[in-house]
N, CA, C and O atoms as CSV, one atom per row, in Angstrom:
chain,resi,resn,atom,element,x,y,z
A,1,MET,N,N,94.055,91.478,93.541
A,1,MET,CA,C,94.497,91.396,94.295
A,1,MET,C,C,95.940,91.070,94.971
A,1,MET,O,O,96.505,90.005,94.726
A,2,THR,N,N,96.562,92.150,95.926
A,2,THR,CA,C,97.718,91.573,96.244
A,2,THR,C,C,97.791,90.473,97.359
A,2,THR,O,O,97.232,90.502,98.455
A,3,THR,N,N,98.846,89.205,96.684
A,3,THR,CA,C,99.027,88.151,97.795
A,3,THR,C,C,100.078,88.578,98.823
A,3,THR,O,O,100.862,89.489,98.553
A,4,THR,N,N,100.105,88.034,99.818
A,4,THR,CA,C,101.719,88.553,100.307
A,4,THR,C,C,102.622,87.753,100.040
A,4,THR,O,O,103.569,87.542,100.798
A,5,ALA,N,N,102.445,87.154,98.842
A,5,ALA,CA,C,103.841,86.954,98.284
A,5,ALA,C,C,104.070,87.266,97.465
A,5,ALA,O,O,105.104,86.726,97.071
A,6,GLN,N,N,103.410,88.415,96.359
A,6,GLN,CA,C,103.440,89.423,96.056
A,6,GLN,C,C,103.757,90.628,96.381
A,6,GLN,O,O,104.389,91.427,95.690
A,7,LEU,N,N,103.041,90.887,98.132
A,7,LEU,CA,C,103.655,91.940,98.807
A,7,LEU,C,C,104.790,91.981,99.248
A,7,LEU,O,O,105.192,93.109,99.533
A,8,ALA,N,N,105.627,90.949,99.450
A,8,ALA,CA,C,106.754,90.623,99.790
A,8,ALA,C,C,108.527,90.715,98.574
A,8,ALA,O,O,109.738,90.887,98.715
A,9,GLU,N,N,107.677,90.502,97.657
A,9,GLU,CA,C,108.389,90.756,96.666
A,9,GLU,C,C,108.301,92.087,96.279
A,9,GLU,O,O,109.334,92.424,95.701
A,10,LEU,N,N,107.133,93.356,96.404
A,10,LEU,CA,C,107.228,94.199,96.017
A,10,LEU,C,C,108.100,94.818,97.034
A,10,LEU,O,O,108.739,95.855,96.852
A,11,LEU,N,N,108.084,93.972,98.338
A,11,LEU,CA,C,108.931,95.598,99.384
A,11,LEU,C,C,110.449,94.865,99.107
A,11,LEU,O,O,111.318,95.704,99.345
A,12,ALA,N,N,110.865,93.950,98.806
A,12,ALA,CA,C,111.903,93.022,98.338
A,12,ALA,C,C,112.625,94.176,96.753
A,12,ALA,O,O,113.716,94.530,96.307
A,13,ALA,N,N,111.465,94.313,96.511
A,13,ALA,CA,C,112.207,95.178,94.959
A,13,ALA,C,C,112.346,96.843,95.254
A,13,ALA,O,O,112.822,97.693,94.501
A,14,ALA,N,N,111.927,96.968,96.230
A,14,ALA,CA,C,112.282,98.342,97.126
A,14,ALA,C,C,113.499,98.359,97.764
A,14,ALA,O,O,114.294,99.298,97.812
A,15,SER,N,N,113.630,96.895,98.416
A,15,SER,CA,C,114.967,97.125,99.451
A,15,SER,C,C,116.170,97.146,98.556
A,15,SER,O,O,117.295,97.258,99.043
A,16,GLU,N,N,115.948,97.029,97.103
A,16,GLU,CA,C,117.048,96.076,96.352
A,16,GLU,C,C,117.364,97.185,95.340
A,16,GLU,O,O,118.004,96.940,94.317
A,17,ALA,N,N,116.936,98.326,95.619
A,17,ALA,CA,C,116.479,99.491,94.216
A,17,ALA,C,C,118.071,100.155,95.394
A,17,ALA,O,O,119.161,100.425,94.889
A,18,GLY,N,N,117.845,100.254,96.595
A,18,GLY,CA,C,118.932,101.310,97.198
A,18,GLY,C,C,120.320,100.421,97.305
A,18,GLY,O,O,121.431,100.880,97.570
A,19,ARG,N,N,119.979,98.989,97.028
A,19,ARG,CA,C,121.372,98.013,96.704
A,19,ARG,C,C,122.060,98.475,95.135
A,19,ARG,O,O,123.254,98.701,94.939
A,20,THR,N,N,121.347,98.519,94.474
A,20,THR,CA,C,121.435,98.311,93.010
A,20,THR,C,C,121.561,99.897,92.227
A,20,THR,O,O,122.440,100.217,91.427
A,21,LEU,N,N,120.517,100.688,92.668
A,21,LEU,CA,C,120.331,102.762,92.097
A,21,LEU,C,C,120.135,101.919,90.428
A,21,LEU,O,O,121.024,101.764,89.590
A,22,PRO,N,N,118.910,101.551,90.352
A,22,PRO,CA,C,118.512,101.651,88.947
A,22,PRO,C,C,118.623,102.551,88.358
A,22,PRO,O,O,119.257,103.321,89.080
A,23,PRO,N,N,118.341,103.186,87.124
A,23,PRO,CA,C,117.894,104.370,86.749
A,23,PRO,C,C,116.308,104.625,87.663
A,23,PRO,O,O,115.731,103.798,88.368
A,24,PRO,N,N,115.927,105.927,87.382
A,24,PRO,CA,C,114.855,106.129,87.857
A,24,PRO,C,C,113.935,105.654,87.226
A,24,PRO,O,O,113.075,105.339,88.049
A,25,GLY,N,N,113.423,105.276,85.638
A,25,GLY,CA,C,112.906,105.230,85.055
A,25,GLY,C,C,112.779,103.644,85.343
A,25,GLY,O,O,111.650,103.265,85.031
A,26,GLU,N,N,113.673,102.500,85.891
A,26,GLU,CA,C,113.156,101.288,86.129
A,26,GLU,C,C,112.692,100.930,87.652
A,26,GLU,O,O,112.121,99.901,88.014
A,27,THR,N,N,113.241,102.494,88.772
A,27,THR,CA,C,112.249,102.083,89.257
A,27,THR,C,C,110.932,102.787,89.946
A,27,THR,O,O,110.582,103.016,91.104
A,28,ALA,N,N,110.114,103.122,87.993
A,28,ALA,CA,C,109.098,103.740,88.372
A,28,ALA,C,C,107.614,102.483,88.434
A,28,ALA,O,O,106.422,102.725,88.619
A,29,VAL,N,N,108.096,101.565,88.272
A,29,VAL,CA,C,107.144,100.587,88.269
A,29,VAL,C,C,107.049,99.586,89.413
A,29,VAL,O,O,106.380,98.557,89.501
A,30,VAL,N,N,107.960,100.203,90.332
A,30,VAL,CA,C,107.610,100.221,92.245
A,30,VAL,C,C,107.270,100.909,92.702
A,30,VAL,O,O,106.507,100.811,93.663
A,31,HIS,N,N,107.705,101.964,92.190
A,31,HIS,CA,C,107.083,103.561,93.356
A,31,HIS,C,C,105.491,103.193,92.547
A,31,HIS,O,O,104.555,102.759,93.220
A,32,ARG,N,N,105.392,103.377,91.404
A,32,ARG,CA,C,103.469,103.376,90.995
A,32,ARG,C,C,102.662,102.266,91.880
A,32,ARG,O,O,101.540,102.391,92.371
A,33,ARG,N,N,103.847,100.757,91.970
A,33,ARG,CA,C,103.444,99.575,92.985
A,33,ARG,C,C,102.645,100.225,93.840
A,33,ARG,O,O,101.456,100.526,93.941
A,34,LEU,N,N,104.442,100.455,94.885
A,34,LEU,CA,C,103.809,101.190,96.199
A,34,LEU,C,C,102.606,102.198,96.128
A,34,LEU,O,O,101.481,101.697,96.131
A,35,VAL,N,N,102.681,103.090,96.087
A,35,VAL,CA,C,102.014,103.777,95.838
A,35,VAL,C,C,99.889,102.768,95.952
A,35,VAL,O,O,98.971,103.092,96.706
A,36,ALA,N,N,99.896,102.108,95.338
A,36,ALA,CA,C,98.614,101.377,95.407
A,36,ALA,C,C,98.475,101.057,96.140
A,36,ALA,O,O,97.722,101.533,96.989
A,37,GLU,N,N,99.199,99.953,96.242
A,37,GLU,CA,C,99.262,99.401,97.320
A,37,GLU,C,C,98.897,100.178,98.611
A,37,GLU,O,O,97.711,100.249,98.934
A,38,ILE,N,N,99.534,100.565,99.110
A,38,ILE,CA,C,99.285,101.826,100.151
A,38,ILE,C,C,98.272,102.423,99.997
A,38,ILE,O,O,97.703,102.829,101.011
A,39,ARG,N,N,97.725,102.673,98.766
A,39,ARG,CA,C,96.470,103.272,98.773
A,39,ARG,C,C,95.007,101.962,98.987
A,39,ARG,O,O,93.884,102.024,99.486
A,40,ARG,N,N,95.714,101.013,98.388
A,40,ARG,CA,C,94.571,100.042,98.976
A,40,ARG,C,C,94.236,99.800,100.429
A,40,ARG,O,O,93.167,99.572,100.995
A,41,ARG,N,N,95.981,99.967,101.035
A,41,ARG,CA,C,94.845,99.538,102.508
A,41,ARG,C,C,94.928,100.710,103.174
A,41,ARG,O,O,94.655,100.620,104.371
A,42,LEU,N,N,95.285,102.020,102.685
A,42,LEU,CA,C,94.668,103.146,104.026
A,42,LEU,C,C,93.392,102.891,104.910
A,42,LEU,O,O,93.223,103.077,106.116
A,43,PRO,N,N,92.312,102.276,103.671
A,43,PRO,CA,C,91.010,102.212,104.337
A,43,PRO,C,C,91.011,101.490,105.725
A,43,PRO,O,O,90.403,101.711,106.772
A,44,GLY,N,N,91.984,100.480,105.317
A,44,GLY,CA,C,91.921,99.366,106.296
A,44,GLY,C,C,92.354,99.320,107.888
A,44,GLY,O,O,92.161,98.668,108.914
A,45,ALA,N,N,93.178,100.626,107.310
A,45,ALA,CA,C,93.871,101.635,108.625
A,45,ALA,C,C,92.747,102.490,109.733
A,45,ALA,O,O,92.603,102.548,110.954
A,46,GLU,N,N,91.905,103.241,108.215
A,46,GLU,CA,C,90.923,103.828,108.754
A,46,GLU,C,C,89.753,103.098,109.392
A,46,GLU,O,O,89.047,103.667,110.224
A,47,ARG,N,N,89.510,101.659,108.952
A,47,ARG,CA,C,88.120,101.057,109.680
A,47,ARG,C,C,88.913,100.505,111.540
A,47,ARG,O,O,88.299,100.211,112.565
A,48,ALA,N,N,90.411,100.562,111.289
A,48,ALA,CA,C,90.804,99.569,112.467
A,48,ALA,C,C,90.935,101.210,113.570
A,48,ALA,O,O,91.067,101.005,114.776
A,49,ALA,N,N,90.893,102.590,113.126
A,49,ALA,CA,C,90.969,103.750,113.766
A,49,ALA,C,C,89.504,103.881,114.273
A,49,ALA,O,O,89.101,103.754,115.430
A,50,ALA,N,N,88.792,104.167,113.134
A,50,ALA,CA,C,87.131,104.334,113.563
A,50,ALA,C,C,86.608,103.262,115.213
A,50,ALA,O,O,85.931,103.554,116.199
A,51,ALA,N,N,87.377,101.939,114.770
A,51,ALA,CA,C,86.251,100.958,115.740
A,51,ALA,C,C,87.474,100.846,117.145
A,51,ALA,O,O,87.292,99.981,118.001
A,52,ALA,N,N,88.213,101.432,117.203
A,52,ALA,CA,C,89.734,101.841,118.251
A,52,ALA,C,C,88.937,102.585,119.317
A,52,ALA,O,O,88.558,103.632,118.793
A,53,PRO,N,N,88.518,102.514,120.569
A,53,PRO,CA,C,88.137,103.651,121.111
A,53,PRO,C,C,89.110,104.808,121.293
A,53,PRO,O,O,90.245,104.709,121.759
A,54,VAL,N,N,88.284,106.348,120.698
A,54,VAL,CA,C,89.043,107.157,121.035
A,54,VAL,C,C,89.772,107.448,122.033
A,54,VAL,O,O,89.578,107.207,123.224
A,55,ARG,N,N,91.135,108.292,121.221
A,55,ARG,CA,C,92.221,108.468,122.506
A,55,ARG,C,C,92.130,107.407,123.302
A,55,ARG,O,O,91.675,107.676,124.414
A,56,SER,N,N,92.441,106.157,123.092
A,56,SER,CA,C,93.271,105.393,123.255
A,56,SER,C,C,94.712,104.743,122.610
A,56,SER,O,O,95.193,105.212,121.578
A,57,ARG,N,N,95.153,103.947,123.125
A,57,ARG,CA,C,96.640,103.771,122.526
A,57,ARG,C,C,96.551,103.451,120.885
A,57,ARG,O,O,97.010,104.046,119.910
A,58,ASP,N,N,95.617,102.038,121.056
A,58,ASP,CA,C,95.380,101.477,119.683
A,58,ASP,C,C,94.893,102.465,118.644
A,58,ASP,O,O,94.818,101.995,117.509
A,59,TRP,N,N,94.582,103.600,118.774
A,59,TRP,CA,C,93.304,104.826,118.585
A,59,TRP,C,C,94.656,105.341,117.913
A,59,TRP,O,O,95.103,104.878,116.864
A,60,TYR,N,N,95.241,106.354,118.650
A,60,TYR,CA,C,96.253,106.835,118.532
A,60,TYR,C,C,97.715,105.805,117.478
A,60,TYR,O,O,98.247,106.253,116.462
A,61,ARG,N,N,97.929,104.909,117.898
A,61,ARG,CA,C,98.792,104.014,116.609
A,61,ARG,C,C,97.961,103.975,115.688
A,61,ARG,O,O,98.684,104.017,114.692
A,62,HIS,N,N,96.844,103.919,115.312
A,62,HIS,CA,C,96.445,103.496,113.650
A,62,HIS,C,C,96.415,105.107,113.354
A,62,HIS,O,O,96.823,105.239,112.200
A,63,HIS,N,N,96.217,105.917,113.709
A,63,HIS,CA,C,96.145,107.332,113.483
A,63,HIS,C,C,98.008,107.453,113.042
A,63,HIS,O,O,98.307,108.022,111.992
A,64,LYS,N,N,98.602,107.141,113.529
A,64,LYS,CA,C,100.100,107.264,113.292
A,64,LYS,C,C,100.359,106.775,112.149
A,64,LYS,O,O,101.262,107.357,111.548
A,65,VAL,N,N,99.918,105.966,111.670
A,65,VAL,CA,C,100.538,105.095,110.729
A,65,VAL,C,C,100.137,106.150,109.595
A,65,VAL,O,O,100.823,106.812,108.816
A,66,ILE,N,N,97.864,105.982,109.946
A,66,ILE,CA,C,97.615,106.717,108.628
A,66,ILE,C,C,98.492,107.870,108.495
A,66,ILE,O,O,99.051,107.736,107.406
A,67,ASP,N,N,98.863,108.865,109.023
A,67,ASP,CA,C,99.012,109.802,108.593
A,67,ASP,C,C,100.535,110.367,108.376
A,67,ASP,O,O,101.142,111.437,108.324
A,68,ALA,N,N,100.709,109.273,108.304
A,68,ALA,CA,C,102.752,109.111,107.851
A,68,ALA,C,C,102.337,108.503,107.023
A,68,ALA,O,O,102.903,109.016,106.057
A,69,ALA,N,N,101.397,107.323,106.435
A,69,ALA,CA,C,101.415,107.118,105.096
A,69,ALA,C,C,101.163,107.878,104.453
A,69,ALA,O,O,101.837,108.029,103.434
A,70,ARG,N,N,99.652,109.053,104.840
A,70,ARG,CA,C,99.392,109.934,103.741
A,70,ARG,C,C,99.734,111.317,103.572
A,70,ARG,O,O,98.929,112.178,103.218
A,71,ASP,N,N,101.559,111.613,103.964
A,71,ASP,CA,C,102.469,112.695,104.110
A,71,ASP,C,C,103.514,111.897,103.138
A,71,ASP,O,O,104.114,112.629,102.350
A,72,ALA,N,N,103.813,110.525,103.079
A,72,ALA,CA,C,104.941,110.021,102.700
A,72,ALA,C,C,104.225,110.346,101.262
A,72,ALA,O,O,104.977,110.746,100.373
A,73,LEU,N,N,102.715,110.196,100.939
A,73,LEU,CA,C,102.353,109.868,99.747
A,73,LEU,C,C,102.241,111.499,98.813
A,73,LEU,O,O,102.613,112.052,97.778
A,74,GLU,N,N,101.527,111.687,99.931
A,74,GLU,CA,C,102.568,113.777,99.807
A,74,GLU,C,C,103.201,113.549,99.613
A,74,GLU,O,O,103.273,113.024,98.502
A,75,MET,N,N,104.103,113.630,100.218
A,75,MET,CA,C,105.665,113.772,99.665
A,75,MET,C,C,106.268,113.182,98.766
A,75,MET,O,O,107.280,113.743,98.344
A,76,GLU,N,N,105.918,112.020,98.232
A,76,GLU,CA,C,106.676,111.076,97.856
A,76,GLU,C,C,106.001,111.328,95.800
A,76,GLU,O,O,106.454,111.102,94.678
A,77,GLY,N,N,104.613,111.960,96.462
A,77,GLY,CA,C,103.871,112.253,94.867
A,77,GLY,C,C,103.366,110.744,94.265
A,77,GLY,O,O,104.101,109.808,94.582
A,78,GLU,N,N,102.505,110.507,93.655
A,78,GLU,CA,C,101.865,109.798,93.256
A,78,GLU,C,C,102.325,109.190,92.241
A,78,GLU,O,O,101.955,108.086,91.841
A,79,GLU,N,N,103.582,110.231,91.533
A,79,GLU,CA,C,103.885,109.601,90.114
A,79,GLU,C,C,105.098,109.625,90.669
A,79,GLU,O,O,105.481,110.444,91.505
A,80,PRO,N,N,105.993,108.325,90.007
A,80,PRO,CA,C,107.657,109.261,90.349
A,80,PRO,C,C,108.381,110.067,88.936
A,80,PRO,O,O,108.287,109.753,87.749
A,81,ASP,N,N,109.245,111.399,89.685
A,81,ASP,CA,C,109.445,111.623,89.607
A,81,ASP,C,C,111.176,111.498,88.257
A,81,ASP,O,O,112.324,111.587,88.693
A,82,LEU,N,N,110.973,111.369,87.308
A,82,LEU,CA,C,111.755,110.754,86.051
A,82,LEU,C,C,112.957,111.303,85.966
A,82,LEU,O,O,113.801,110.708,85.296
A,83,ARG,N,N,113.290,112.506,86.597
A,83,ARG,CA,C,114.174,113.744,86.151
A,83,ARG,C,C,115.052,113.377,87.626
A,83,ARG,O,O,116.228,113.604,87.341
A,84,VAL,N,N,114.983,112.961,88.911
A,84,VAL,CA,C,115.582,112.607,90.002
A,84,VAL,C,C,117.233,110.933,89.262
A,84,VAL,O,O,117.374,110.075,88.391
A,85,GLY,N,N,117.703,111.321,90.029
A,85,GLY,CA,C,119.361,110.367,90.214
A,85,GLY,C,C,118.488,108.814,90.597
A,85,GLY,O,O,117.573,108.547,91.377
A,86,PRO,N,N,118.983,108.319,89.997
A,86,PRO,CA,C,118.593,106.879,90.918
A,86,PRO,C,C,119.060,106.807,92.617
A,86,PRO,O,O,118.238,106.452,93.462
A,87,THR,N,N,120.158,107.104,92.901
A,87,THR,CA,C,119.983,107.180,94.245
A,87,THR,C,C,118.696,108.323,95.365
A,87,THR,O,O,118.237,107.833,96.397
A,88,THR,N,N,118.334,109.667,94.964
A,88,THR,CA,C,117.145,109.811,95.162
A,88,THR,C,C,115.967,109.119,94.906
A,88,THR,O,O,115.080,109.110,95.759
A,89,ALA,N,N,115.773,108.262,93.342
A,89,ALA,CA,C,114.740,107.562,93.388
A,89,ALA,C,C,114.663,106.516,94.279
A,89,ALA,O,O,113.692,106.545,95.035
A,90,ALA,N,N,115.777,105.192,94.434
A,90,ALA,CA,C,116.198,104.331,95.685
A,90,ALA,C,C,115.575,104.871,96.924
A,90,ALA,O,O,114.990,104.158,97.740
A,91,ILE,N,N,115.697,105.926,97.012
A,91,ILE,CA,C,115.371,107.013,98.866
A,91,ILE,C,C,113.899,107.090,99.022
A,91,ILE,O,O,113.336,106.963,100.109
A,92,ARG,N,N,113.185,107.344,97.678
A,92,ARG,CA,C,111.466,107.244,97.693
A,92,ARG,C,C,111.146,105.979,97.700
A,92,ARG,O,O,110.090,105.717,98.275
A,93,LEU,N,N,111.904,104.851,97.102
A,93,LEU,CA,C,111.278,103.729,97.228
A,93,LEU,C,C,111.227,103.620,98.623
A,93,LEU,O,O,110.101,103.755,99.101
A,94,ALA,N,N,112.339,103.369,99.563
A,94,ALA,CA,C,112.575,102.854,100.967
A,94,ALA,C,C,111.143,103.505,101.655
A,94,ALA,O,O,110.246,103.038,102.357
A,95,GLU,N,N,111.384,104.608,101.162
A,95,GLU,CA,C,110.429,105.247,102.068
A,95,GLU,C,C,108.883,105.176,102.294
A,95,GLU,O,O,108.313,105.235,103.383
A,96,LEU,N,N,108.190,105.011,100.795
A,96,LEU,CA,C,107.232,104.665,100.624
A,96,LEU,C,C,106.940,102.725,101.093
A,96,LEU,O,O,105.891,102.169,101.420
A,97,ALA,N,N,107.939,102.317,100.979
A,97,ALA,CA,C,108.171,100.663,101.671
A,97,ALA,C,C,107.753,100.720,103.387
A,97,ALA,O,O,107.030,100.171,104.218
A,98,ARG,N,N,108.999,102.041,103.202
A,98,ARG,CA,C,108.386,101.955,104.847
A,98,ARG,C,C,107.429,101.755,105.565
A,98,ARG,O,O,107.577,100.986,106.515
A,99,HIS,N,N,106.064,102.430,105.313
A,99,HIS,CA,C,105.050,103.141,105.195
A,99,HIS,C,C,104.067,101.807,104.672
A,99,HIS,O,O,102.901,101.588,105.000
A,100,LEU,N,N,104.848,101.086,103.849
A,100,LEU,CA,C,103.693,99.758,103.266
A,100,LEU,C,C,103.747,98.934,104.529
A,100,LEU,O,O,102.852,98.707,105.344
A,101,ARG,N,N,105.220,98.471,104.495
A,101,ARG,CA,C,105.778,97.382,106.094
A,101,ARG,C,C,104.828,97.883,107.046
A,101,ARG,O,O,104.239,96.936,107.569
A,102,LYS,N,N,104.480,98.895,107.438
A,102,LYS,CA,C,103.500,98.918,108.392
A,102,LYS,C,C,102.147,98.860,108.404
A,102,LYS,O,O,101.396,98.501,109.311
A,103,LEU,N,N,101.806,99.410,106.856
A,103,LEU,CA,C,100.296,98.970,106.584
A,103,LEU,C,C,99.825,97.789,106.334
A,103,LEU,O,O,98.744,97.488,105.829
A,104,ARG,N,N,101.041,96.837,106.866
A,104,ARG,CA,C,100.667,95.642,105.535
A,104,ARG,C,C,99.771,94.860,106.567
A,104,ARG,O,O,99.193,93.900,106.057
A,105,GLU,N,N,99.483,95.098,108.168
A,105,GLU,CA,C,99.149,94.699,109.261
A,105,GLU,C,C,97.467,94.763,108.956
A,105,GLU,O,O,96.736,93.851,109.340
A,106,TYR,N,N,96.979,95.872,108.267
A,106,TYR,CA,C,96.043,96.271,107.261
A,106,TYR,C,C,95.071,95.718,106.370
A,106,TYR,O,O,95.550,95.570,105.245
A,107,PRO,N,N,93.882,95.359,106.467
A,107,PRO,CA,C,93.901,94.211,105.067
A,107,PRO,C,C,93.066,95.495,104.586
A,107,PRO,O,O,92.695,96.525,105.148
A,108,ALA,N,N,92.901,94.803,102.891
A,108,ALA,CA,C,93.102,95.954,101.810
A,108,ALA,C,C,91.453,95.159,101.944
A,108,ALA,O,O,91.245,94.020,102.362
A,109,GLU,N,N,90.202,96.370,101.344
A,109,GLU,CA,C,89.152,95.753,100.946
A,109,GLU,C,C,89.031,94.215,100.167
A,109,GLU,O,O,89.654,93.726,99.224
A,110,GLY,N,N,88.112,93.796,100.885
A,110,GLY,CA,C,88.050,92.022,100.074
A,110,GLY,C,C,89.065,91.321,100.651
A,110,GLY,O,O,88.954,90.177,100.209
A,111,GLU,N,N,89.907,91.369,101.325
A,111,GLU,CA,C,91.605,90.441,101.707
A,111,GLU,C,C,90.780,89.907,102.677
A,111,GLU,O,O,89.906,90.671,103.087
A,112,VAL,N,N,90.817,88.944,103.092
A,112,VAL,CA,C,90.520,87.889,104.562
A,112,VAL,C,C,91.607,87.533,104.876
A,112,VAL,O,O,92.266,86.958,104.010
A,113,ARG,N,N,91.972,87.660,105.705
A,113,ARG,CA,C,92.652,87.513,106.880
A,113,ARG,C,C,92.980,85.918,107.248
A,113,ARG,O,O,91.835,85.495,107.409
A,114,SER,N,N,93.517,85.234,107.386
A,114,SER,CA,C,93.387,83.190,108.004
A,114,SER,C,C,94.080,83.506,108.828
A,114,SER,O,O,94.458,82.686,109.664
């Protein structure tokens, strides 16, 4: 389970890659962690969408987050492409991190919100 501090650290690592442009091999670990965390949180967003009244503002908001995150996973890939340059790798991390920021409001399975 990812703690709030670990999630903040992951998002900070993705942001830092945009400033330092490490080689794609170094960004691969962050990429995999972002993808894993997005996948862990998507079911929480799906549960929230299912609980919202159909076609309500909340229903649309949840579905917008879900659809965008799924599209990002499809576009950015499950595994990082190590053939890309550092700028492209950093852009991909930033895109995944943007979606994870939106998903962090949804608890992952077994996660308790206080």
